[in-house]
Coordinates of C-alpha atoms and ligand atoms in Angstrom, one line a residue:
M1 CA 8.6 24.3 -37.4
H2 CA 6.6 22.4 -39.5
I3 CA 6.6 23.4 -43.3
K4 CA 4.7 22.3 -46.4
F5 CA 6.7 22.6 -49.5
F6 CA 6.4 22.1 -53.2
K7 CA 9.0 20.8 -55.7
Y8 CA 9.1 23.1 -59.3
Q9 CA 11.2 22.3 -62.0
G10 CA 11.6 24.4 -65.2
A11 CA 14.0 23.0 -67.8
G12 CA 15.0 20.8 -65.1
N13 CA 16.4 23.7 -63.4
D14 CA 14.4 22.8 -60.1
F15 CA 13.2 24.1 -56.6
V16 CA 11.5 24.0 -53.1
L17 CA 8.8 26.6 -53.1
I18 CA 7.2 27.7 -49.8
D19 CA 4.2 29.7 -49.2
N20 CA 5.2 32.4 -46.9
R21 CA 2.5 34.8 -47.1
E22 CA 1.4 34.4 -43.3
A23 CA 5.3 35.2 -42.8
T24 CA 5.8 32.0 -40.6
I25 CA 9.6 31.8 -41.6
K26 CA 10.9 35.1 -40.3
S27 CA 14.4 34.0 -41.5
L28 CA 16.2 31.2 -42.8
D29 CA 19.8 30.1 -41.5
N30 CA 21.8 29.4 -44.6
K31 CA 22.9 26.2 -43.3
L32 CA 19.3 24.7 -43.3
V33 CA 18.8 26.1 -46.6
A34 CA 21.9 24.3 -47.8
Q35 CA 20.8 21.3 -46.0
I36 CA 17.5 21.7 -47.6
C37 CA 18.8 21.6 -51.4
D38 CA 21.2 19.0 -50.7
R39 CA 20.5 15.9 -53.1
R40 CA 21.6 13.4 -50.6
F41 CA 20.9 14.7 -47.4
G42 CA 17.7 16.8 -48.2
I43 CA 15.2 17.2 -50.5
G44 CA 17.2 18.0 -53.3
A45 CA 17.1 21.6 -55.5
D46 CA 19.0 24.5 -57.2
G47 CA 17.9 26.7 -54.9
L48 CA 14.6 27.3 -52.7
M49 CA 12.5 30.2 -52.8
L50 CA 9.9 32.5 -50.6
L51 CA 6.8 33.6 -51.8
Q52 CA 6.1 36.6 -49.8
T53 CA 2.9 39.4 -49.3
E54 CA 4.3 42.9 -51.0
P55 CA 2.0 45.8 -51.0
G56 CA 1.3 46.7 -54.2
Y57 CA 2.2 43.5 -55.8
D58 CA 0.4 40.0 -56.1
F59 CA 3.6 38.6 -54.3
R60 CA 7.2 39.1 -53.4
M61 CA 9.6 36.5 -54.7
I62 CA 12.9 35.5 -52.1
Y63 CA 15.1 33.5 -53.8
Y64 CA 18.2 31.3 -52.1
N65 CA 20.8 29.5 -54.0
A66 CA 21.6 25.7 -53.0
D67 CA 24.5 27.2 -51.2
G68 CA 22.2 28.7 -48.8
K69 CA 22.8 32.1 -49.0
E70 CA 20.4 34.7 -50.7
G71 CA 21.2 35.1 -54.2
S72 CA 20.5 37.3 -57.3
M73 CA 17.6 37.1 -59.8
C74 CA 16.9 33.8 -61.1
G75 CA 14.8 33.5 -64.5
N76 CA 13.8 29.8 -64.2
G77 CA 12.9 30.2 -60.7
G78 CA 10.7 33.3 -61.3
R79 CA 8.6 31.3 -63.9
C80 CA 8.6 28.7 -61.1
I81 CA 7.0 31.0 -58.7
V82 CA 4.5 32.3 -60.9
A83 CA 3.3 28.9 -61.5
F84 CA 3.2 28.6 -57.7
A85 CA 1.5 31.6 -57.2
K86 CA -1.4 30.5 -60.0
H87 CA -1.6 27.0 -57.9
L88 CA -2.0 29.2 -54.8
G89 CA -4.6 30.8 -56.4
V90 CA -2.7 34.2 -55.9
I91 CA -2.7 34.8 -59.6
T92 CA -4.8 33.8 -62.6
D93 CA -3.0 34.4 -66.0
T94 CA -1.0 37.4 -65.3
T95 CA 1.0 38.8 -62.7
T96 CA 3.3 41.5 -61.6
F97 CA 5.6 40.6 -58.5
Q98 CA 8.5 42.0 -56.9
A99 CA 12.0 40.1 -56.9
V100 CA 15.8 41.2 -55.7
D101 CA 16.3 42.8 -59.3
G102 CA 13.1 44.9 -59.6
V103 CA 9.3 44.3 -60.9
H104 CA 8.9 41.4 -63.0
Y105 CA 5.6 40.7 -65.1
A106 CA 4.6 37.3 -66.3
K107 CA 2.0 35.6 -67.9
I108 CA 1.0 31.5 -67.9
S109 CA -1.2 29.1 -69.5
A110 CA -4.3 28.3 -68.8
E111 CA -2.9 24.8 -68.0
G112 CA -0.5 26.5 -65.4
D113 CA 2.9 25.0 -66.7
W114 CA 4.0 27.4 -69.4
V115 CA 5.2 31.0 -68.1
S116 CA 6.7 33.7 -70.2
L117 CA 8.7 36.1 -67.7
Q118 CA 9.8 39.5 -68.6
M119 CA 13.6 40.1 -67.4
I120 CA 15.3 43.7 -66.6
D121 CA 16.4 45.6 -69.7
V122 CA 20.2 45.2 -70.3
E123 CA 22.5 48.0 -72.0
V124 CA 25.9 46.7 -71.1
I125 CA 27.6 43.8 -72.4
E126 CA 31.7 44.4 -72.0
K127 CA 34.2 41.5 -73.4
D128 CA 36.7 39.5 -71.4
N129 CA 38.8 38.4 -74.1
D130 CA 36.7 36.5 -76.5
A131 CA 33.7 36.1 -74.2
Y132 CA 30.7 38.1 -72.9
V133 CA 30.0 39.6 -69.7
L134 CA 26.6 40.9 -68.9
N135 CA 24.0 41.2 -66.2
T136 CA 20.7 39.8 -66.6
G137 CA 19.3 39.7 -63.2
S138 CA 22.7 37.7 -62.2
P139 CA 25.7 37.9 -63.8
H140 CA 26.8 35.9 -66.9
Y141 CA 30.0 35.1 -68.9
V142 CA 29.0 33.5 -72.6
K143 CA 31.6 31.9 -74.3
L144 CA 31.2 30.3 -77.6
T145 CA 32.7 27.0 -78.1
T146 CA 32.6 23.9 -80.4
N147 CA 31.7 20.2 -79.4
L148 CA 29.6 21.1 -76.3
E149 CA 28.2 17.7 -75.8
A150 CA 31.4 16.7 -74.9
K151 CA 32.8 19.5 -73.1
N152 CA 33.9 18.9 -69.4
V153 CA 31.7 22.2 -68.2
Y154 CA 32.3 21.6 -64.6
N155 CA 36.0 21.9 -64.7
E156 CA 36.5 24.8 -67.3
G157 CA 33.1 26.3 -65.6
Y158 CA 34.9 25.9 -62.3
A159 CA 38.1 27.4 -63.5
I160 CA 36.5 30.7 -64.9
R161 CA 34.3 31.3 -61.7
N162 CA 37.2 30.6 -59.4
N163 CA 40.1 32.8 -61.4
T164 CA 41.1 36.0 -59.8
K165 CA 38.6 38.4 -61.9
Y166 CA 35.4 36.4 -60.5
K167 CA 36.8 34.3 -57.4
T168 CA 35.1 37.1 -55.1
E169 CA 31.9 37.8 -56.5
G170 CA 31.5 34.9 -58.3
I171 CA 29.9 34.4 -61.7
N172 CA 27.9 32.4 -64.1
V173 CA 29.5 30.5 -67.0
N174 CA 27.6 29.8 -69.9
F175 CA 29.3 27.5 -72.9
V176 CA 27.3 28.6 -76.3
E177 CA 27.2 26.2 -79.6
K178 CA 25.1 27.3 -82.7
S179 CA 22.7 24.8 -83.3
K180 CA 22.7 22.9 -86.7
E181 CA 18.9 22.0 -86.6
T182 CA 17.6 25.2 -85.8
E183 CA 18.2 29.2 -85.8
G184 CA 19.2 28.8 -82.0
Y185 CA 22.0 27.4 -79.7
F186 CA 22.8 24.8 -77.3
V187 CA 23.8 26.3 -73.8
R188 CA 25.5 24.4 -70.7
T189 CA 25.8 26.5 -67.5
F190 CA 28.1 26.3 -64.5
E191 CA 26.0 27.6 -62.2
R192 CA 27.5 30.4 -59.4
G193 CA 25.8 29.3 -56.0
V194 CA 24.9 25.8 -57.0
E195 CA 28.7 25.6 -57.8
N196 CA 28.4 23.2 -60.4
E197 CA 26.3 22.3 -63.9
T198 CA 22.4 22.9 -63.8
Y199 CA 20.2 21.2 -66.4
A200 CA 18.9 25.0 -67.0
C201 CA 19.9 28.6 -66.4
G202 CA 17.1 31.1 -67.3
T203 CA 19.2 34.4 -66.5
G204 CA 22.3 32.4 -68.5
V205 CA 20.0 31.5 -71.4
T206 CA 19.0 34.9 -71.4
A207 CA 22.4 36.6 -71.4
V208 CA 23.5 34.0 -74.3
A209 CA 20.8 35.4 -76.5
L210 CA 21.2 38.9 -76.2
A211 CA 25.1 38.1 -76.5
M212 CA 24.5 36.0 -79.7
A213 CA 22.1 38.9 -80.9
K214 CA 25.3 41.5 -80.8
H215 CA 27.8 38.6 -81.7
N216 CA 25.8 38.6 -84.9
K217 CA 24.9 42.3 -85.5
T218 CA 21.3 41.3 -85.4
F219 CA 19.1 43.7 -84.5
G220 CA 14.8 44.5 -84.0
T221 CA 12.5 42.0 -82.6
I222 CA 14.3 38.9 -82.2
S223 CA 13.2 35.5 -80.8
T224 CA 16.3 32.9 -79.6
P225 CA 15.4 29.1 -79.2
I226 CA 17.9 27.6 -76.9
K227 CA 18.2 24.0 -75.8
V228 CA 19.4 23.2 -72.4
L229 CA 20.3 19.7 -70.9
G230 CA 16.9 20.1 -69.6
G231 CA 14.7 20.6 -72.2
D232 CA 14.0 23.8 -74.7
L233 CA 13.5 27.7 -73.7
N234 CA 12.8 30.4 -75.9
I235 CA 13.7 34.0 -75.3
R236 CA 12.1 37.3 -77.3
F237 CA 13.5 40.7 -77.0
N238 CA 13.9 44.0 -79.1
F239 CA 17.8 44.8 -80.0
D240 CA 18.1 48.5 -81.0
G241 CA 21.8 48.4 -81.2
K242 CA 22.2 49.7 -78.1
K243 CA 19.4 48.5 -75.6
F244 CA 18.2 45.3 -75.3
S245 CA 14.2 45.4 -74.0
N246 CA 11.0 43.7 -73.6
I247 CA 12.9 40.8 -72.7
F248 CA 11.0 37.6 -72.2
L249 CA 12.3 34.2 -71.0
E250 CA 9.8 31.3 -72.1
G251 CA 9.3 27.9 -71.4
P252 CA 7.8 24.9 -68.7
A253 CA 7.2 25.4 -65.1
K254 CA 5.9 22.4 -63.6
L255 CA 5.3 21.0 -60.4
V256 CA 6.6 17.6 -59.1
F257 CA 5.5 17.0 -56.2
E258 CA 4.2 18.4 -52.5
G259 CA 5.7 17.2 -49.2
E260 CA 6.1 18.6 -45.4
V261 CA 9.1 18.9 -43.5
E262 CA 10.3 19.5 -39.8
L263 CA 12.8 22.7 -40.0
Ligands
API301 N1 23.1 30.9 -59.9 C1 22.6 32.0 -60.1 C2 21.2 32.4 -59.7 C3 20.1 31.7 -60.1 C4 20.1 31.7 -61.7 C5 19.6 30.7 -62.3 N2 19.3 29.5 -61.8 C6 18.4 31.2 -63.2 O1 17.3 30.4 -63.9 O2 18.5 32.3 -63.7 C7 23.5 33.4 -59.3 O3 23.7 33.3 -58.0 O4 24.1 34.3 -60.0

């Protein structure tokens, strides 16, 4: 099958996107997705997304991790598919679409390269020793640390993601350090389903922002800037001490190149 694909990146978290509104692709074999995402033998990406039609919504987002398996919600992927929808002319400056964790609202800049994506509300944050564990559309483990720049995120992230508690379902592991320059944080993430560190993780930085508000007991309307290896993201939300709502993940979403491939 001859397929046109588009390569997007959101703060260095990168994806292959395919316009499947004609439902040309009925299903995607795990091995084929993994091969497309392979950084040596394929196009190379942290994940792959299909943009599909969905009655009552602008589109449906189908997300696959680089390991080829259909994944849970991808925040940066959600921002990139909104930019892709604008590029295709499916939307103009706001959208409501369906994803694996429910309905998402988003707005996009006129230039089409900056997206603010609403994430699901969060009420439950658990502790695992001194780490925070919460689900922002994907499951996340958040651990405060120091000297993050020098940390071996692969080894330490791999060990937590594969320990007896998390091995079966997996979990995304976020290491966070308070920024010296801003009110925000520096975050590095070992991502489930990529099974490696990524340059950014949208649901991950969202989980970090919420966990830090809980940790610091800050309430009200909060805006948290977060630096990641691939750039800068911002998370805005309300926290009343119990529930996190009106959560928006904001940042760049850029088209890198487009091409064609024989699947
Ligand atoms: N790897 C994640 C899904 C993608 C999350 C990340 N790319 C994001 O931007 O949220 C998981 O399987 O839980």
